[in-house]
JSON list of C-alpha atoms in Angstrom, two decimals:
[
{"chain": "A", "resi": 1, "resn": "UNK", "atom": "CA", "xyz": [18.39, -2.66, 7.77]},
{"chain": "A", "resi": 2, "resn": "UNK", "atom": "CA", "xyz": [14.70, -2.65, 7.13]},
{"chain": "A", "resi": 3, "resn": "UNK", "atom": "CA", "xyz": [12.56, -2.31, 10.31]},
{"chain": "A", "resi": 4, "resn": "UNK", "atom": "CA", "xyz": [9.97, -4.36, 8.34]},
{"chain": "A", "resi": 5, "resn": "UNK", "atom": "CA", "xyz": [9.35, -7.86, 8.82]},
{"chain": "A", "resi": 6, "resn": "UNK", "atom": "CA", "xyz": [10.87, -10.26, 6.36]},
{"chain": "A", "resi": 7, "resn": "UNK", "atom": "CA", "xyz": [7.33, -10.94, 5.32]},
{"chain": "A", "resi": 8, "resn": "UNK", "atom": "CA", "xyz": [4.15, -9.68, 6.69]},
{"chain": "A", "resi": 9, "resn": "UNK", "atom": "CA", "xyz": [0.27, -9.72, 5.80]},
{"chain": "A", "resi": 10, "resn": "UNK", "atom": "CA", "xyz": [-1.22, -7.93, 2.48]},
{"chain": "A", "resi": 11, "resn": "UNK", "atom": "CA", "xyz": [-4.14, -7.86, 0.35]},
{"chain": "A", "resi": 12, "resn": "UNK", "atom": "CA", "xyz": [-2.46, -8.76, -3.07]},
{"chain": "A", "resi": 13, "resn": "UNK", "atom": "CA", "xyz": [-4.23, -8.52, -6.80]},
{"chain": "A", "resi": 14, "resn": "UNK", "atom": "CA", "xyz": [-1.87, -10.57, -9.33]},
{"chain": "A", "resi": 15, "resn": "UNK", "atom": "CA", "xyz": [-2.69, -11.30, -12.73]},
{"chain": "A", "resi": 16, "resn": "UNK", "atom": "CA", "xyz": [-2.17, -14.68, -14.35]},
{"chain": "A", "resi": 17, "resn": "UNK", "atom": "CA", "xyz": [-3.10, -16.75, -17.29]},
{"chain": "A", "resi": 18, "resn": "UNK", "atom": "CA", "xyz": [-4.54, -19.96, -17.62]},
{"chain": "A", "resi": 19, "resn": "UNK", "atom": "CA", "xyz": [-3.28, -22.85, -19.62]},
{"chain": "A", "resi": 20, "resn": "UNK", "atom": "CA", "xyz": [-5.53, -21.79, -22.18]},
{"chain": "A", "resi": 21, "resn": "UNK", "atom": "CA", "xyz": [-4.11, -18.25, -22.35]},
{"chain": "A", "resi": 22, "resn": "UNK", "atom": "CA", "xyz": [-7.27, -16.62, -20.87]},
{"chain": "A", "resi": 23, "resn": "UNK", "atom": "CA", "xyz": [-6.26, -14.07, -18.07]},
{"chain": "A", "resi": 24, "resn": "UNK", "atom": "CA", "xyz": [-7.44, -14.15, -14.89]},
{"chain": "A", "resi": 25, "resn": "UNK", "atom": "CA", "xyz": [-6.91, -12.14, -11.63]},
{"chain": "A", "resi": 26, "resn": "UNK", "atom": "CA", "xyz": [-5.83, -13.81, -8.06]},
{"chain": "A", "resi": 27, "resn": "UNK", "atom": "CA", "xyz": [-6.66, -11.56, -5.34]},
{"chain": "A", "resi": 28, "resn": "UNK", "atom": "CA", "xyz": [-6.70, -12.28, -1.30]},
{"chain": "A", "resi": 29, "resn": "UNK", "atom": "CA", "xyz": [-4.81, -12.07, 2.18]},
{"chain": "A", "resi": 30, "resn": "UNK", "atom": "CA", "xyz": [-1.24, -13.50, 1.60]},
{"chain": "A", "resi": 31, "resn": "UNK", "atom": "CA", "xyz": [2.22, -13.38, 2.63]},
{"chain": "A", "resi": 32, "resn": "UNK", "atom": "CA", "xyz": [4.26, -10.69, 1.02]},
{"chain": "A", "resi": 33, "resn": "UNK", "atom": "CA", "xyz": [8.30, -10.43, 1.02]},
{"chain": "A", "resi": 34, "resn": "UNK", "atom": "CA", "xyz": [9.63, -6.74, 2.59]},
{"chain": "A", "resi": 35, "resn": "UNK", "atom": "CA", "xyz": [12.35, -7.38, -0.24]},
{"chain": "A", "resi": 36, "resn": "UNK", "atom": "CA", "xyz": [9.65, -7.12, -3.12]},
{"chain": "A", "resi": 37, "resn": "UNK", "atom": "CA", "xyz": [8.40, -3.71, -1.35]},
{"chain": "A", "resi": 38, "resn": "UNK", "atom": "CA", "xyz": [9.62, -0.75, -3.79]},
{"chain": "A", "resi": 39, "resn": "UNK", "atom": "CA", "xyz": [12.61, 1.72, -2.09]},
{"chain": "A", "resi": 40, "resn": "UNK", "atom": "CA", "xyz": [11.81, 4.74, -0.09]},
{"chain": "A", "resi": 41, "resn": "UNK", "atom": "CA", "xyz": [13.07, 6.56, 2.82]},
{"chain": "A", "resi": 42, "resn": "UNK", "atom": "CA", "xyz": [10.20, 5.98, 5.15]},
{"chain": "A", "resi": 43, "resn": "UNK", "atom": "CA", "xyz": [9.00, 2.49, 6.27]},
{"chain": "A", "resi": 44, "resn": "UNK", "atom": "CA", "xyz": [5.36, 2.69, 8.23]},
{"chain": "A", "resi": 45, "resn": "UNK", "atom": "CA", "xyz": [3.32, 0.10, 10.05]},
{"chain": "A", "resi": 46, "resn": "UNK", "atom": "CA", "xyz": [-0.09, 0.90, 8.54]},
{"chain": "A", "resi": 47, "resn": "UNK", "atom": "CA", "xyz": [-2.83, 0.70, 10.79]},
{"chain": "A", "resi": 48, "resn": "UNK", "atom": "CA", "xyz": [-5.62, 2.09, 8.36]},
{"chain": "A", "resi": 49, "resn": "UNK", "atom": "CA", "xyz": [-6.24, 2.35, 5.12]},
{"chain": "A", "resi": 50, "resn": "UNK", "atom": "CA", "xyz": [-9.38, 3.18, 3.19]},
{"chain": "A", "resi": 51, "resn": "UNK", "atom": "CA", "xyz": [-11.58, 2.00, 0.26]},
{"chain": "A", "resi": 52, "resn": "UNK", "atom": "CA", "xyz": [-11.59, 4.45, -2.82]},
{"chain": "A", "resi": 53, "resn": "UNK", "atom": "CA", "xyz": [-13.35, 3.83, -6.10]},
{"chain": "A", "resi": 54, "resn": "UNK", "atom": "CA", "xyz": [-9.40, 3.17, -7.69]},
{"chain": "A", "resi": 55, "resn": "UNK", "atom": "CA", "xyz": [-8.97, 0.56, -5.12]},
{"chain": "A", "resi": 56, "resn": "UNK", "atom": "CA", "xyz": [-11.95, -1.56, -6.41]},
{"chain": "A", "resi": 57, "resn": "UNK", "atom": "CA", "xyz": [-10.71, -1.34, -9.84]},
{"chain": "A", "resi": 58, "resn": "UNK", "atom": "CA", "xyz": [-7.71, -2.19, -9.29]},
{"chain": "A", "resi": 59, "resn": "UNK", "atom": "CA", "xyz": [-9.04, -5.49, -8.17]},
{"chain": "A", "resi": 60, "resn": "UNK", "atom": "CA", "xyz": [-10.82, -5.98, -11.09]},
{"chain": "A", "resi": 61, "resn": "UNK", "atom": "CA", "xyz": [-9.25, -7.83, -14.26]},
{"chain": "A", "resi": 62, "resn": "UNK", "atom": "CA", "xyz": [-10.94, -5.27, -16.84]},
{"chain": "A", "resi": 63, "resn": "UNK", "atom": "CA", "xyz": [-10.46, -2.37, -13.98]},
{"chain": "A", "resi": 64, "resn": "UNK", "atom": "CA", "xyz": [-7.67, -0.80, -16.32]},
{"chain": "A", "resi": 65, "resn": "UNK", "atom": "CA", "xyz": [-6.00, 0.69, -12.80]},
{"chain": "A", "resi": 66, "resn": "UNK", "atom": "CA", "xyz": [-3.35, -1.13, -11.79]},
{"chain": "A", "resi": 67, "resn": "UNK", "atom": "CA", "xyz": [0.18, -0.66, -13.73]},
{"chain": "A", "resi": 68, "resn": "UNK", "atom": "CA", "xyz": [2.38, -3.65, -12.03]},
{"chain": "A", "resi": 69, "resn": "UNK", "atom": "CA", "xyz": [1.17, -7.32, -10.99]},
{"chain": "A", "resi": 70, "resn": "UNK", "atom": "CA", "xyz": [1.20, -8.01, -8.26]},
{"chain": "A", "resi": 71, "resn": "UNK", "atom": "CA", "xyz": [0.06, -4.88, -6.70]},
{"chain": "A", "resi": 72, "resn": "UNK", "atom": "CA", "xyz": [-1.02, -4.33, -3.18]},
{"chain": "A", "resi": 73, "resn": "UNK", "atom": "CA", "xyz": [-3.70, -1.81, -3.77]},
{"chain": "A", "resi": 74, "resn": "UNK", "atom": "CA", "xyz": [-4.42, 1.19, -1.22]},
{"chain": "A", "resi": 75, "resn": "UNK", "atom": "CA", "xyz": [-4.30, 4.31, -2.27]},
{"chain": "A", "resi": 76, "resn": "UNK", "atom": "CA", "xyz": [-3.79, 5.44, 1.11]},
{"chain": "A", "resi": 77, "resn": "UNK", "atom": "CA", "xyz": [-2.23, 4.59, 4.28]},
{"chain": "A", "resi": 78, "resn": "UNK", "atom": "CA", "xyz": [-1.92, 5.90, 7.62]},
{"chain": "A", "resi": 79, "resn": "UNK", "atom": "CA", "xyz": [0.15, 4.47, 10.33]},
{"chain": "A", "resi": 80, "resn": "UNK", "atom": "CA", "xyz": [3.45, 4.84, 12.58]},
{"chain": "A", "resi": 81, "resn": "UNK", "atom": "CA", "xyz": [6.63, 5.43, 11.13]},
{"chain": "A", "resi": 82, "resn": "UNK", "atom": "CA", "xyz": [8.87, 2.38, 11.75]},
{"chain": "A", "resi": 83, "resn": "UNK", "atom": "CA", "xyz": [11.91, 3.65, 10.23]},
{"chain": "A", "resi": 84, "resn": "UNK", "atom": "CA", "xyz": [13.09, 6.90, 8.81]},
{"chain": "A", "resi": 85, "resn": "UNK", "atom": "CA", "xyz": [16.09, 8.18, 6.74]},
{"chain": "A", "resi": 86, "resn": "UNK", "atom": "CA", "xyz": [14.51, 11.83, 6.84]},
{"chain": "A", "resi": 87, "resn": "UNK", "atom": "CA", "xyz": [15.44, 13.69, 9.64]},
{"chain": "A", "resi": 88, "resn": "UNK", "atom": "CA", "xyz": [12.09, 15.59, 9.37]},
{"chain": "A", "resi": 89, "resn": "UNK", "atom": "CA", "xyz": [10.32, 12.23, 9.94]},
{"chain": "A", "resi": 90, "resn": "UNK", "atom": "CA", "xyz": [10.44, 11.02, 13.31]},
{"chain": "A", "resi": 91, "resn": "UNK", "atom": "CA", "xyz": [10.42, 7.27, 13.89]},
{"chain": "A", "resi": 92, "resn": "UNK", "atom": "CA", "xyz": [7.16, 6.57, 16.41]},
{"chain": "A", "resi": 93, "resn": "UNK", "atom": "CA", "xyz": [5.30, 9.55, 14.33]},
{"chain": "A", "resi": 94, "resn": "UNK", "atom": "CA", "xyz": [1.99, 8.95, 12.97]},
{"chain": "A", "resi": 95, "resn": "UNK", "atom": "CA", "xyz": [1.74, 10.03, 9.55]},
{"chain": "A", "resi": 96, "resn": "UNK", "atom": "CA", "xyz": [-0.59, 9.61, 6.12]},
{"chain": "A", "resi": 97, "resn": "UNK", "atom": "CA", "xyz": [0.39, 9.06, 2.55]},
{"chain": "A", "resi": 98, "resn": "UNK", "atom": "CA", "xyz": [-2.05, 9.54, -0.31]},
{"chain": "A", "resi": 99, "resn": "UNK", "atom": "CA", "xyz": [-1.95, 9.52, -3.94]},
{"chain": "A", "resi": 100, "resn": "UNK", "atom": "CA", "xyz": [1.17, 9.85, -5.98]},
{"chain": "A", "resi": 101, "resn": "UNK", "atom": "CA", "xyz": [1.62, 6.19, -7.54]},
{"chain": "A", "resi": 102, "resn": "UNK", "atom": "CA", "xyz": [0.26, 4.32, -4.12]},
{"chain": "A", "resi": 103, "resn": "UNK", "atom": "CA", "xyz": [-2.17, 1.53, -5.07]},
{"chain": "A", "resi": 104, "resn": "UNK", "atom": "CA", "xyz": [-1.57, 2.09, -8.84]},
{"chain": "A", "resi": 105, "resn": "UNK", "atom": "CA", "xyz": [1.76, 1.60, -9.97]},
{"chain": "A", "resi": 106, "resn": "UNK", "atom": "CA", "xyz": [3.36, 1.19, -6.43]},
{"chain": "A", "resi": 107, "resn": "UNK", "atom": "CA", "xyz": [2.15, -1.09, -3.71]},
{"chain": "A", "resi": 108, "resn": "UNK", "atom": "CA", "xyz": [-0.53, 0.65, -1.45]},
{"chain": "A", "resi": 109, "resn": "UNK", "atom": "CA", "xyz": [-2.01, 0.38, 1.96]},
{"chain": "A", "resi": 110, "resn": "UNK", "atom": "CA", "xyz": [-3.90, -2.55, 1.82]},
{"chain": "A", "resi": 111, "resn": "UNK", "atom": "CA", "xyz": [-0.80, -4.24, 3.99]},
{"chain": "A", "resi": 112, "resn": "UNK", "atom": "CA", "xyz": [0.63, -4.27, 7.30]},
{"chain": "A", "resi": 113, "resn": "UNK", "atom": "CA", "xyz": [3.95, -2.60, 6.42]},
{"chain": "A", "resi": 114, "resn": "UNK", "atom": "CA", "xyz": [4.84, -0.24, 3.39]},
{"chain": "A", "resi": 115, "resn": "UNK", "atom": "CA", "xyz": [8.09, 1.81, 2.47]},
{"chain": "A", "resi": 116, "resn": "UNK", "atom": "CA", "xyz": [7.47, 5.32, 0.75]},
{"chain": "A", "resi": 117, "resn": "UNK", "atom": "CA", "xyz": [9.48, 7.84, -0.40]},
{"chain": "A", "resi": 118, "resn": "UNK", "atom": "CA", "xyz": [9.74, 10.67, 2.57]},
{"chain": "A", "resi": 119, "resn": "UNK", "atom": "CA", "xyz": [8.15, 13.28, 0.28]},
{"chain": "A", "resi": 120, "resn": "UNK", "atom": "CA", "xyz": [4.70, 11.38, 0.11]},
{"chain": "A", "resi": 121, "resn": "UNK", "atom": "CA", "xyz": [4.66, 11.43, 4.26]},
{"chain": "A", "resi": 122, "resn": "UNK", "atom": "CA", "xyz": [2.44, 13.92, 5.93]},
{"chain": "A", "resi": 123, "resn": "UNK", "atom": "CA", "xyz": [2.66, 13.65, 9.89]},
{"chain": "A", "resi": 124, "resn": "UNK", "atom": "CA", "xyz": [-0.49, 14.01, 11.60]},
{"chain": "A", "resi": 125, "resn": "UNK", "atom": "CA", "xyz": [-1.56, 16.90, 13.78]},
{"chain": "A", "resi": 126, "resn": "UNK", "atom": "CA", "xyz": [-1.17, 15.71, 17.46]},
{"chain": "A", "resi": 127, "resn": "UNK", "atom": "CA", "xyz": [-4.81, 14.45, 18.64]},
{"chain": "A", "resi": 128, "resn": "UNK", "atom": "CA", "xyz": [-6.01, 13.07, 15.24]},
{"chain": "A", "resi": 129, "resn": "UNK", "atom": "CA", "xyz": [-5.26, 9.66, 14.90]},
{"chain": "A", "resi": 130, "resn": "UNK", "atom": "CA", "xyz": [-4.42, 7.55, 11.99]},
{"chain": "A", "resi": 131, "resn": "UNK", "atom": "CA", "xyz": [-8.05, 5.89, 12.09]},
{"chain": "A", "resi": 132, "resn": "UNK", "atom": "CA", "xyz": [-9.74, 9.35, 12.12]},
{"chain": "A", "resi": 133, "resn": "UNK", "atom": "CA", "xyz": [-7.70, 10.31, 8.93]},
{"chain": "A", "resi": 134, "resn": "UNK", "atom": "CA", "xyz": [-8.87, 7.73, 6.89]},
{"chain": "A", "resi": 135, "resn": "UNK", "atom": "CA", "xyz": [-12.61, 7.90, 8.13]},
{"chain": "A", "resi": 136, "resn": "UNK", "atom": "CA", "xyz": [-12.46, 11.27, 6.49]},
{"chain": "A", "resi": 137, "resn": "UNK", "atom": "CA", "xyz": [-10.66, 9.37, 2.94]},
{"chain": "A", "resi": 138, "resn": "UNK", "atom": "CA", "xyz": [-8.69, 10.72, -0.25]},
{"chain": "A", "resi": 139, "resn": "UNK", "atom": "CA", "xyz": [-10.74, 10.49, -2.63]},
{"chain": "A", "resi": 140, "resn": "UNK", "atom": "CA", "xyz": [-11.10, 13.23, -4.82]}
]
């Protein structure tokens, strides 16, 4: 059973077509279903995500970054582990995840909760906050 609520808030970009077949992008904060998150061994209550150039491109119709629709952008995230199937990653740990497919072909950090593979998770050093990790950023 998931520790993520059934629904939560996320910033979502979704491609649509109008009645004439002209594409447009709907984007904004909305409810998102836990069941629509991809599989993974670690569930995180996201506290922070930075804003990167790639995130801006993911929210543009002509950005050519988003590989799925709908997409929660955010190529990085930091927060607290709320559930883990990996014995190396403890519930309650403050962690960061960045890169891989986040915010491009897999839902990213602009959300209240996220589920990711254990191999993508990096525990933060003691005394280093999730906010500090995202203030440094991960671009480049």
